[in-house]
Amino acid sequence: MSASTSILKKPKLEQHSGEEENGGEREVGTSLQEQEEALVALIEHRAREVDHLKRRISYYQSQLQETENKLHDSESRLARLRAQRIAPSAKASPGSGTKSVKVIAPININEGSSRSQPQAKTELLIPAINPKTFQPRISGGFGTKASAVSTTQSSPSRHTNTVPKLKGEKNCRSSPEAEVEARGTKRKLEQKEHKELIPLIRSSSSPSTIDCYASNNISSQHKRKLRSLILCPVNDQLFATSALDGVVNLWQIQSRGSSASLLSGTDCLSPKDRRWPEDLAWHPLGNSLFCTYSADGGDSQISILNLNKIQGRARITYLEDKPHVKGIINSISFMPWENACFATGGSDHAVVFWNEKDNEYLWKPKTLHRNLHSSAVMGVAGLQQKHIVLSAGADRRIIGFDVQSGRADFKHQLDNKCMSVVPNPCDFNLFMVQTGMCRIPEKQLRLFDIRLRQTELHSFGFKQESSDSQSALINQAWSPDGLYLTSGSVDPMIHVFDIRYNSHKPSQSVRAHNKRVFKAVWHSSLPLLISISSDLLIGLHKIT
């Protein structure tokens, strides 16, 4: 009986052992399949990374080549200019076969020099500009780690009489000849080249993103919420901020964008009603800042903060003319033309054009139009290729006014109030309009071609976590290559938009502050974004 039982049980044991072997094979097969899938996913991810890096290398190589060509062209023009100066001074020595040539020192074109008369000049406190500063820096610092910098700053003094010199600056006085020549040639040297970017709009199904690999938030040294942030047009080390405390702070960028030091703080409140500056603009020569105020109560409407130490002149000059009749002067913008001039837009529905007379402390206003807008003018800007002043109004209108002909060149009627208008820095036919929150989400930013009437090329926007409406203080900025836009928001985010992306959504969003972001601007030569926020901090964000 026991023998038969053992004989009967033996097949069952063999059957169990066979099932265990099959289960082990299945486990091994499943494990190999999972490993294979993981490797395939990893290979796809790394292939995308390689493709992305190749595209960026190609882009920076093309930018390097283009910038080198511009550098060589500028050097050639400078050499020709010097040759023209030296040629008249070459005189033949009497009784000899040789010529004596008067040696002229190299011309130091001080781009921060004032436009006033040479005999009134004293030492310039804005550092002289080295042309190399403006070249894109595409190696070395892009991948370096941001150094730890203390955020503590000494409190700025009010009504200071001088701007502290920057580190490494030497005492130098430009010759009268150099100053005259600098004034006569600078605006021509600054003329930009037109690039066709409009065909690239909505050309890609996926965005090209930037990598924000290091951020440093420093104290703005303001006591109330910030209002404006602007970069110096001739010295990429400098930027300025203003706030509701009425103070305008001048900053110098340090350590390739890792931090910034406060150079000066000046009380720029209006003399009568003690109002803070509503908007700021930098003079094209970079030696003064212009502030706008209000037209109510007969107070001063424009002030000039002088960054040069000029003997016998006040640090702040208030213009006597008051062309706006009521309300806040919301916007000021210098025109990108050869002669220095700027436009202002106000709550009185008017756009006023200001021409420089004799020197930069005498300006003559002229009202371009007062009836083309039926509500407040929120933004003004000038076109590069035409003498046309763009104005954006809360009446949902965009007006292009031809200064030479004295009439409106075109009108756009949008579906929501317009808060600002910003031309593209590279494609002179392209401009961006910021609108308020509209019925259709994700359409706060609109792109237009100046040549097409009432035609919207593309629109961007973002969904807000907060329920607050879009603010006029939240401004947009173009990247130097004209392909990206940055926007603040009522949320603590910087939204980045790629005009090539065939979508209304941001190509990416960067959390930059603890409270709402008012503005984020692109640096002209460093891989850097600079932002301001209602948390009273200035953000320095290194990007690649």
Coordinates of C-alpha atoms in Angstrom, one line a residue:
M1 CA 0.0 0.0 0.0
S2 CA 2.8 2.4 0.9
A3 CA 4.7 1.5 -2.3
S4 CA 1.7 2.2 -4.5
T5 CA 1.1 5.5 -2.7
S6 CA 4.6 6.6 -3.3
I7 CA 4.4 5.7 -6.9
L8 CA 1.2 7.7 -7.3
K9 CA 2.6 10.9 -5.5
K10 CA 5.8 11.0 -7.6
P11 CA 4.1 12.5 -10.7
K12 CA 2.5 15.3 -8.7
L13 CA 5.9 16.3 -7.2
E14 CA 7.4 16.4 -10.7
Q15 CA 4.4 18.5 -11.9
H16 CA 4.9 21.1 -9.1
S17 CA 8.6 21.4 -9.8
G18 CA 7.8 22.0 -13.5
E19 CA 5.4 24.8 -12.6
E20 CA 8.0 26.5 -10.5
E21 CA 10.5 26.4 -13.3
N22 CA 7.9 27.9 -15.7
G23 CA 7.1 30.6 -13.2
G24 CA 10.7 31.5 -12.8
E25 CA 11.1 31.8 -16.6
R26 CA 8.1 34.1 -16.7
E27 CA 9.6 36.3 -13.9
V28 CA 12.9 36.4 -15.8
G29 CA 11.0 37.3 -19.0
T30 CA 9.0 40.0 -17.3
S31 CA 12.1 41.5 -15.7
L32 CA 14.0 41.6 -19.0
Q33 CA 11.0 43.2 -20.7
E34 CA 10.9 45.9 -18.1
Q35 CA 14.6 46.6 -18.4
E36 CA 14.2 46.8 -22.1
E37 CA 11.4 49.3 -21.9
A38 CA 13.3 51.4 -19.4
L39 CA 16.4 51.4 -21.7
V40 CA 14.3 52.4 -24.7
A41 CA 12.7 55.3 -22.7
L42 CA 16.2 56.3 -21.5
I43 CA 17.6 56.3 -25.0
E44 CA 14.7 58.4 -26.3
H45 CA 15.2 60.9 -23.5
R46 CA 18.9 61.2 -24.2
A47 CA 18.3 61.4 -27.9
R48 CA 16.0 64.4 -27.3
E49 CA 18.7 66.0 -25.1
V50 CA 21.3 65.5 -27.8
D51 CA 19.0 67.0 -30.4
H52 CA 18.2 69.9 -28.2
L53 CA 21.9 70.6 -27.4
K54 CA 22.8 70.4 -31.1
R55 CA 20.2 73.0 -31.9
R56 CA 21.5 75.3 -29.3
I57 CA 25.1 74.8 -30.4
S58 CA 24.0 75.7 -34.0
Y59 CA 22.1 78.7 -32.8
Y60 CA 25.0 80.1 -30.7
Q61 CA 27.5 79.4 -33.6
S62 CA 25.3 81.4 -35.9
Q63 CA 25.0 84.2 -33.3
L64 CA 28.8 84.2 -32.8
Q65 CA 29.5 84.4 -36.6
E66 CA 27.0 87.2 -37.0
T67 CA 28.3 89.2 -34.0
E68 CA 31.9 88.7 -35.2
N69 CA 30.9 90.1 -38.6
K70 CA 29.3 93.2 -36.9
L71 CA 32.5 93.7 -34.8
H72 CA 34.7 93.6 -37.9
D73 CA 32.4 96.0 -39.6
S74 CA 32.5 98.4 -36.7
E75 CA 36.3 98.2 -36.5
S76 CA 36.6 98.9 -40.2
R77 CA 34.3 102.0 -39.9
L78 CA 36.3 103.2 -36.9
A79 CA 39.6 102.8 -38.9
R80 CA 38.1 104.8 -41.8
L81 CA 36.9 107.5 -39.4
R82 CA 40.3 107.8 -37.9
A83 CA 42.0 107.9 -41.3
Q84 CA 39.7 110.8 -42.3
R85 CA 40.8 112.7 -39.1
I86 CA 44.5 112.0 -39.7
A87 CA 44.6 112.8 -43.4
P88 CA 44.1 116.6 -43.2
S89 CA 46.9 116.9 -40.6
A90 CA 49.5 115.3 -42.8
K91 CA 51.8 118.1 -44.1
A92 CA 55.0 117.9 -46.2
S93 CA 58.1 119.1 -44.4
P94 CA 59.8 122.0 -46.4
G95 CA 63.1 121.0 -48.1
S96 CA 62.8 117.3 -47.4
G97 CA 61.3 114.3 -49.1
T98 CA 59.6 113.0 -46.0
K99 CA 56.2 114.0 -44.5
S100 CA 55.5 114.8 -40.9
V101 CA 52.3 113.4 -39.7
K102 CA 50.5 114.8 -36.6
V103 CA 49.8 111.9 -34.3
I104 CA 46.2 112.0 -32.9
A105 CA 45.4 109.9 -29.9
P106 CA 42.7 107.2 -30.4
I107 CA 39.2 108.5 -30.1
N108 CA 37.6 107.4 -26.8
I109 CA 33.9 107.5 -27.7
N110 CA 32.2 107.9 -24.3
E111 CA 28.7 106.7 -25.0
G112 CA 27.6 108.0 -21.6
S113 CA 28.6 111.5 -22.4
S114 CA 26.2 114.4 -22.1
R115 CA 24.8 116.2 -25.1
S116 CA 25.4 119.7 -23.6
Q117 CA 28.1 122.1 -24.6
P118 CA 31.7 120.9 -24.2
Q119 CA 32.8 123.8 -22.1
A120 CA 30.2 122.9 -19.4
K121 CA 31.4 119.3 -19.2
T122 CA 32.9 117.8 -16.0
E123 CA 33.8 114.3 -15.2
L124 CA 31.2 111.7 -16.3
L125 CA 30.2 109.3 -13.5
I126 CA 28.8 106.6 -15.7
P127 CA 31.7 104.3 -16.8
A128 CA 33.0 104.5 -20.3
I129 CA 31.7 101.8 -22.5
N130 CA 34.0 99.1 -23.8
P131 CA 32.6 97.7 -27.1
K132 CA 33.5 94.2 -26.1
T133 CA 30.9 94.4 -23.4
F134 CA 28.2 94.2 -26.0
Q135 CA 29.3 90.9 -27.5
P136 CA 27.3 87.8 -26.6
R137 CA 29.2 85.7 -24.1
I138 CA 28.5 82.2 -25.2
S139 CA 31.3 80.3 -23.4
G140 CA 32.6 80.0 -19.9
G141 CA 30.1 81.6 -17.7
F142 CA 27.0 79.9 -19.2
G143 CA 27.5 76.7 -17.2
T144 CA 29.2 78.0 -14.1
K145 CA 27.6 77.8 -10.8
A146 CA 26.4 81.1 -9.3
S147 CA 28.5 82.2 -6.4
A148 CA 26.9 82.9 -3.1
V149 CA 26.5 86.6 -2.6
S150 CA 25.3 88.3 0.5
T151 CA 22.0 90.1 -0.1
T152 CA 22.5 92.8 2.5
Q153 CA 23.0 96.3 1.2
S154 CA 23.6 99.6 2.9
S155 CA 20.7 102.0 2.7
P156 CA 21.0 104.6 0.0
S157 CA 21.2 108.3 0.8
R158 CA 18.5 110.6 -0.4
H159 CA 19.2 113.6 -2.6
T160 CA 22.8 112.5 -3.3
N161 CA 24.9 114.8 -5.3
T162 CA 27.1 112.3 -7.1
V163 CA 26.8 108.8 -8.4
P164 CA 29.6 106.6 -7.0
K165 CA 32.0 105.4 -9.6
L166 CA 32.0 101.8 -10.7
K167 CA 34.8 99.5 -9.8
G168 CA 37.8 99.7 -12.1
E169 CA 36.7 103.2 -13.4
K170 CA 39.5 105.7 -14.0
N171 CA 39.4 109.4 -13.9
C172 CA 39.3 110.6 -17.5
R173 CA 38.0 113.6 -19.4
S174 CA 37.2 113.3 -23.1
S175 CA 38.5 115.9 -25.4
P176 CA 36.0 118.4 -26.9
E177 CA 36.7 116.9 -30.4
A178 CA 36.0 113.4 -29.2
E179 CA 32.8 114.5 -27.5
V180 CA 31.5 116.3 -30.5
E181 CA 32.3 113.4 -32.7
A182 CA 30.7 111.0 -30.3
R183 CA 27.5 113.0 -30.3
G184 CA 27.5 113.1 -34.1
T185 CA 28.2 109.4 -34.8
K186 CA 26.7 107.5 -31.9
R187 CA 23.1 107.3 -33.1
K188 CA 24.2 106.1 -36.5
L189 CA 26.4 103.4 -35.0
E190 CA 23.4 102.2 -33.0
Q191 CA 21.2 101.5 -36.0
K192 CA 20.0 97.9 -35.8
E193 CA 19.6 95.4 -38.6
H194 CA 16.2 94.1 -39.6
K195 CA 15.6 90.4 -39.4
E196 CA 12.6 88.5 -40.8
L197 CA 11.0 86.7 -37.9
I198 CA 7.3 86.9 -38.8
P199 CA 7.6 83.8 -41.1
L200 CA 8.7 81.8 -38.0
I201 CA 5.6 82.6 -36.0
R202 CA 3.6 79.4 -35.2
S203 CA 6.1 77.3 -37.2
S204 CA 6.8 74.7 -34.6
S205 CA 4.6 72.2 -32.8
S206 CA 7.0 72.1 -29.8
P207 CA 8.6 75.1 -28.0
S208 CA 12.3 75.7 -27.5
T209 CA 12.8 76.2 -23.7
I210 CA 15.4 77.9 -21.6
D211 CA 17.1 76.5 -18.6
C212 CA 17.0 78.7 -15.5
Y213 CA 19.8 77.0 -13.5
A214 CA 20.5 79.6 -10.8
S215 CA 18.6 82.4 -9.1
N216 CA 19.4 85.0 -6.6
N217 CA 16.9 87.4 -5.1
I218 CA 18.3 90.6 -3.5
S219 CA 16.6 93.3 -1.6
S220 CA 15.4 96.2 -3.8
Q221 CA 16.2 98.7 -1.0
H222 CA 12.7 100.2 -1.6
K223 CA 10.3 100.7 1.2
R224 CA 7.1 100.3 -0.9
K225 CA 6.1 98.2 -3.9
L226 CA 8.3 98.5 -7.0
R227 CA 6.9 100.2 -10.1
S228 CA 9.5 100.1 -12.9
L229 CA 12.6 98.3 -14.1
I230 CA 14.7 99.5 -17.1
L231 CA 18.1 98.6 -18.5
C232 CA 20.7 101.2 -19.5
P233 CA 20.8 101.4 -23.4
V234 CA 24.5 102.0 -23.6
N235 CA 26.0 100.2 -20.5
D236 CA 24.8 96.7 -19.9
Q237 CA 26.2 96.7 -16.4
L238 CA 23.5 99.2 -15.2
F239 CA 19.8 99.1 -14.6
A240 CA 17.4 101.2 -12.6
T241 CA 14.3 100.6 -10.5
S242 CA 11.6 102.9 -9.1
A243 CA 8.9 102.3 -6.5
L244 CA 5.9 103.9 -4.7
D245 CA 8.3 105.4 -2.2
G246 CA 9.4 107.8 -4.9
V247 CA 13.0 106.6 -4.9
V248 CA 14.9 105.8 -8.1
N249 CA 17.7 103.3 -7.5
L250 CA 20.7 102.8 -9.8
W251 CA 22.3 99.3 -9.8
Q252 CA 25.4 97.7 -11.2
I253 CA 25.4 94.0 -12.2
Q254 CA 28.2 92.0 -10.5
S255 CA 29.8 88.6 -11.1
R256 CA 28.3 88.1 -14.6
G257 CA 24.8 88.4 -13.2
S258 CA 25.2 86.5 -9.9
S259 CA 24.3 89.7 -8.0
A260 CA 24.0 93.5 -8.2
S261 CA 25.2 96.3 -6.1
L262 CA 23.3 99.5 -5.3
L263 CA 25.2 102.6 -6.7
S264 CA 22.8 105.3 -5.6
G265 CA 19.2 106.1 -4.5
T266 CA 17.6 109.4 -5.3
D267 CA 14.3 110.9 -4.1
C268 CA 12.4 111.7 -7.3
L269 CA 9.0 112.6 -5.8
S270 CA 7.3 115.5 -7.7
P271 CA 7.9 118.9 -6.1
K272 CA 4.3 119.9 -5.4
D273 CA 2.1 116.8 -4.6
R274 CA 5.0 114.5 -3.8
R275 CA 3.9 111.9 -6.3
W276 CA 6.1 108.9 -7.2
P277 CA 7.3 108.4 -10.8
E278 CA 4.6 106.5 -12.8
D279 CA 7.1 105.4 -15.5
L280 CA 10.8 105.6 -16.3
A281 CA 12.8 106.0 -19.5
W282 CA 16.5 106.1 -20.1
H283 CA 18.0 108.8 -22.3
P284 CA 19.6 107.2 -25.4
L285 CA 23.0 108.4 -24.3
G286 CA 22.5 106.7 -21.0
N287 CA 23.4 109.7 -18.9
S288 CA 20.0 110.6 -17.5
L289 CA 16.7 109.1 -16.4
F290 CA 13.3 110.6 -17.3
C291 CA 10.3 110.2 -14.9
T292 CA 6.6 110.9 -15.5
Y293 CA 4.0 112.0 -12.9
S294 CA 0.5 113.4 -13.1
A295 CA -1.2 116.3 -14.8
D296 CA -3.5 117.0 -11.8
G297 CA -3.0 120.0 -9.5
G298 CA -0.6 121.8 -11.8
D299 CA 2.3 119.6 -10.6
S300 CA 5.4 118.9 -12.7
Q301 CA 4.8 116.3 -15.4
I302 CA 8.3 115.3 -16.4
S303 CA 11.6 115.2 -14.4
I304 CA 15.2 114.5 -15.5
L305 CA 17.5 112.7 -13.1
N306 CA 21.0 113.7 -14.1
L307 CA 23.6 111.0 -13.7
N308 CA 26.5 113.3 -14.6
K309 CA 28.2 115.5 -12.2
I310 CA 27.8 118.9 -13.8
Q311 CA 28.9 122.0 -11.9
G312 CA 26.1 124.4 -11.0
R313 CA 23.3 122.1 -12.1
A314 CA 20.7 120.4 -9.8
R315 CA 20.6 116.7 -9.7
I316 CA 16.9 116.6 -10.6
T317 CA 15.5 119.0 -13.2
Y318 CA 11.7 119.4 -13.6
L319 CA 10.5 120.5 -17.0
E320 CA 8.3 123.6 -17.0
D321 CA 6.0 122.6 -19.9
K322 CA 2.8 120.8 -18.9
P323 CA 1.0 119.6 -22.0
H324 CA -1.2 116.9 -20.4
V325 CA -4.4 118.4 -19.0
K326 CA -5.5 115.8 -16.4
G327 CA -4.8 112.4 -14.9
I328 CA -1.8 110.2 -14.7
I329 CA 0.9 110.1 -17.4
N330 CA 1.0 106.4 -17.8
S331 CA 3.9 105.8 -20.2
I332 CA 7.1 107.4 -21.6
S333 CA 9.3 106.0 -24.4
F334 CA 12.2 107.4 -26.4
M335 CA 11.9 106.9 -30.1
P336 CA 14.5 104.7 -31.9
W337 CA 15.4 107.5 -34.3
E338 CA 18.6 109.5 -34.9
N339 CA 17.4 112.7 -33.1
A340 CA 16.7 112.3 -29.4
C341 CA 12.9 112.6 -28.8
F342 CA 10.3 110.8 -26.7
A343 CA 6.5 110.4 -26.4
T344 CA 4.2 110.3 -23.4
G345 CA 0.7 108.9 -23.1
G346 CA -1.7 110.0 -20.4
S347 CA -5.1 109.5 -18.9
D348 CA -6.3 112.6 -20.8
H349 CA -6.4 110.5 -24.0
A350 CA -3.5 112.4 -25.4
V351 CA -0.1 111.4 -26.9
V352 CA 2.5 114.1 -26.6
F353 CA 5.7 114.3 -28.6
W354 CA 8.8 115.9 -27.0
N355 CA 11.7 117.2 -29.1
E356 CA 15.2 118.1 -27.6
K357 CA 16.2 121.7 -28.0
D358 CA 19.9 122.8 -27.7
N359 CA 20.6 120.3 -24.9
E360 CA 18.9 117.5 -23.1
Y361 CA 17.6 119.8 -20.4
L362 CA 15.4 121.8 -22.8
W363 CA 12.5 120.0 -24.4
K364 CA 9.6 121.3 -26.5
P365 CA 6.3 119.3 -26.3
K366 CA 3.8 119.0 -29.1
T367 CA 0.5 117.2 -28.8
L368 CA 0.3 114.6 -31.6
H369 CA -3.4 113.8 -30.9
R370 CA -6.0 114.1 -28.2
N371 CA -9.1 112.8 -29.8
L372 CA -8.1 109.5 -31.5
H373 CA -8.4 107.7 -28.2
S374 CA -11.7 107.8 -26.2
S375 CA -10.0 106.6 -23.0
A376 CA -6.6 106.6 -21.2
V377 CA -3.5 106.0 -23.3
M378 CA -1.7 103.2 -21.4
G379 CA 1.4 102.7 -23.6
V380 CA 3.5 104.4 -26.3
A381 CA 6.4 103.2 -28.5
G382 CA 8.2 104.2 -31.7
L383 CA 8.8 102.1 -34.8
Q384 CA 12.4 101.7 -36.0
Q385 CA 11.9 102.0 -39.7
K386 CA 9.2 104.7 -39.8
H387 CA 8.5 107.9 -37.9
I388 CA 5.4 106.4 -36.4
V389 CA 4.4 106.5 -32.8
L390 CA 2.3 103.6 -31.6
S391 CA -0.2 104.1 -28.8
A392 CA -2.3 101.6 -26.8
G393 CA -5.5 102.7 -25.1
A394 CA -7.9 101.4 -22.6
D395 CA -10.5 102.1 -25.3
R396 CA -9.3 98.9 -27.0
R397 CA -7.6 100.8 -29.8
I398 CA -4.1 100.7 -31.2
I399 CA -3.2 103.9 -33.1
G400 CA -0.1 104.3 -35.4
F401 CA 0.4 108.0 -35.8
D402 CA 2.8 109.3 -38.6
V403 CA 4.7 112.2 -37.0
Q404 CA 5.9 113.6 -40.4
S405 CA 2.5 113.7 -42.1
G406 CA 0.6 114.6 -38.9
R407 CA -2.1 112.0 -39.3
A408 CA -3.0 108.5 -38.2
D409 CA -1.4 105.9 -40.4
F410 CA -3.5 103.0 -39.1
K411 CA -6.0 102.0 -36.4
H412 CA -6.6 98.6 -34.8
Q413 CA -9.7 97.8 -32.8
L414 CA -9.3 94.9 -30.4
D415 CA -11.8 93.0 -28.2
N416 CA -10.3 94.2 -24.9
K417 CA -8.5 97.1 -23.3
C418 CA -4.9 97.5 -24.3
M419 CA -2.3 97.9 -21.5
S420 CA 1.0 98.3 -23.4
V421 CA 2.6 98.0 -26.8
V422 CA 6.2 96.8 -27.4
P423 CA 7.9 96.6 -30.9
N424 CA 10.1 93.6 -31.7
P425 CA 13.8 94.4 -31.4
C426 CA 14.8 92.5 -34.6
D427 CA 11.8 92.4 -36.9
F428 CA 10.7 96.0 -37.3
N429 CA 7.3 95.0 -38.8
L430 CA 6.4 93.0 -35.7
F431 CA 4.9 94.4 -32.5
M432 CA 3.2 93.0 -29.4
V433 CA 0.1 94.3 -27.6
Q434 CA -0.7 93.4 -24.0
T435 CA -4.5 93.3 -23.3
G436 CA -6.5 92.7 -20.2
M437 CA -8.1 89.5 -19.2
C438 CA -10.6 88.6 -22.0
R439 CA -13.5 86.2 -22.4
I440 CA -11.2 83.7 -24.2
P441 CA -8.5 82.6 -21.8
E442 CA -4.8 82.6 -22.7
K443 CA -5.0 85.6 -25.0
Q444 CA -3.3 88.4 -23.1
L445 CA -0.5 88.9 -25.6
R446 CA -1.2 89.6 -29.3
L447 CA 1.2 89.8 -32.2
F448 CA 0.7 92.1 -35.2
D449 CA 2.4 92.9 -38.5
I450 CA 2.5 96.6 -39.1
R451 CA 1.9 96.0 -42.8
L452 CA -1.4 94.0 -42.2
R453 CA -4.5 95.8 -41.1
Q454 CA -6.6 94.3 -38.4
T455 CA -4.8 91.0 -38.7
E456 CA -3.7 89.1 -35.6
L457 CA -0.7 86.9 -36.3
H458 CA -0.8 85.0 -33.0
S459 CA -1.8 85.3 -29.4
F460 CA -0.4 84.0 -26.1
G461 CA -1.6 84.0 -22.5
F462 CA -1.8 82.0 -19.3
K463 CA -4.4 80.9 -16.8
Q464 CA -4.0 82.7 -13.5
E465 CA -4.2 81.0 -10.1
S466 CA -5.3 84.3 -8.6
S467 CA -8.7 85.8 -9.4
D468 CA -7.3 89.3 -9.8
S469 CA -7.7 91.0 -13.1
Q470 CA -4.7 91.7 -15.4
S471 CA -2.8 94.7 -14.1
A472 CA -1.3 97.6 -16.1
L473 CA 1.8 97.2 -14.0
I474 CA 2.5 93.7 -15.3
N475 CA 4.6 94.3 -18.4
Q476 CA 6.1 92.2 -21.1
A477 CA 9.6 92.3 -22.6
W478 CA 11.3 90.8 -25.8
S479 CA 14.4 88.8 -25.7
P480 CA 17.4 90.3 -27.7
D481 CA 16.9 87.9 -30.5
G482 CA 13.2 88.7 -30.8
L483 CA 12.1 85.1 -30.5
Y484 CA 10.9 85.0 -26.9
L485 CA 8.6 87.1 -24.7
T486 CA 8.5 87.3 -20.9
S487 CA 5.6 88.3 -18.9
G488 CA 4.9 88.8 -15.2
S489 CA 1.7 87.7 -13.6
V490 CA -0.4 88.1 -10.5
D491 CA 1.1 84.8 -9.5
P492 CA 4.7 84.5 -8.5
M493 CA 5.7 83.3 -11.9
I494 CA 7.7 84.5 -15.0
H495 CA 5.9 83.2 -18.1
V496 CA 8.1 82.6 -21.2
F497 CA 6.6 82.5 -24.7
D498 CA 8.2 81.2 -27.9
I499 CA 6.7 83.0 -30.9
R500 CA 7.5 79.8 -33.0
Y501 CA 5.4 77.7 -30.7
N502 CA 2.0 76.8 -32.3
S503 CA 0.1 77.1 -29.1
H504 CA -1.5 79.8 -26.9
K505 CA 0.2 78.5 -23.8
P506 CA 3.6 79.6 -22.3
S507 CA 6.5 77.5 -23.5
Q508 CA 7.4 77.4 -19.8
S509 CA 6.8 79.1 -16.5
V510 CA 9.5 79.9 -13.9
R511 CA 8.7 80.3 -10.3
A512 CA 10.8 83.4 -9.4
H513 CA 9.3 85.2 -6.4
N514 CA 7.0 84.8 -3.4
K515 CA 4.4 87.3 -4.7
R516 CA 3.2 88.7 -8.0
V517 CA 5.8 89.4 -10.6
F518 CA 5.6 92.9 -12.2
K519 CA 8.2 92.5 -14.9
A520 CA 11.1 90.3 -16.2
V521 CA 13.6 91.8 -18.7
W522 CA 16.2 90.0 -20.8
H523 CA 19.8 91.2 -20.5
S524 CA 21.4 92.3 -23.8
S525 CA 24.6 90.3 -23.5
L526 CA 24.5 88.1 -20.5
P527 CA 22.4 84.9 -20.2
L528 CA 20.3 86.6 -17.6
L529 CA 16.7 87.5 -16.7
I530 CA 16.1 90.4 -14.2
S531 CA 12.7 90.6 -12.5
I532 CA 10.9 92.7 -9.9
S533 CA 8.1 91.7 -7.6
S534 CA 5.7 93.0 -5.0
D535 CA 7.8 91.0 -2.5
L536 CA 10.2 94.0 -2.7
L537 CA 13.0 91.8 -4.2
I538 CA 14.9 91.9 -7.4
G539 CA 15.4 88.5 -9.0
L540 CA 18.6 87.7 -11.0
H541 CA 18.0 84.4 -12.9
K542 CA 20.8 82.8 -14.9
I543 CA 19.7 81.0 -18.0
T544 CA 21.0 78.9 -20.8

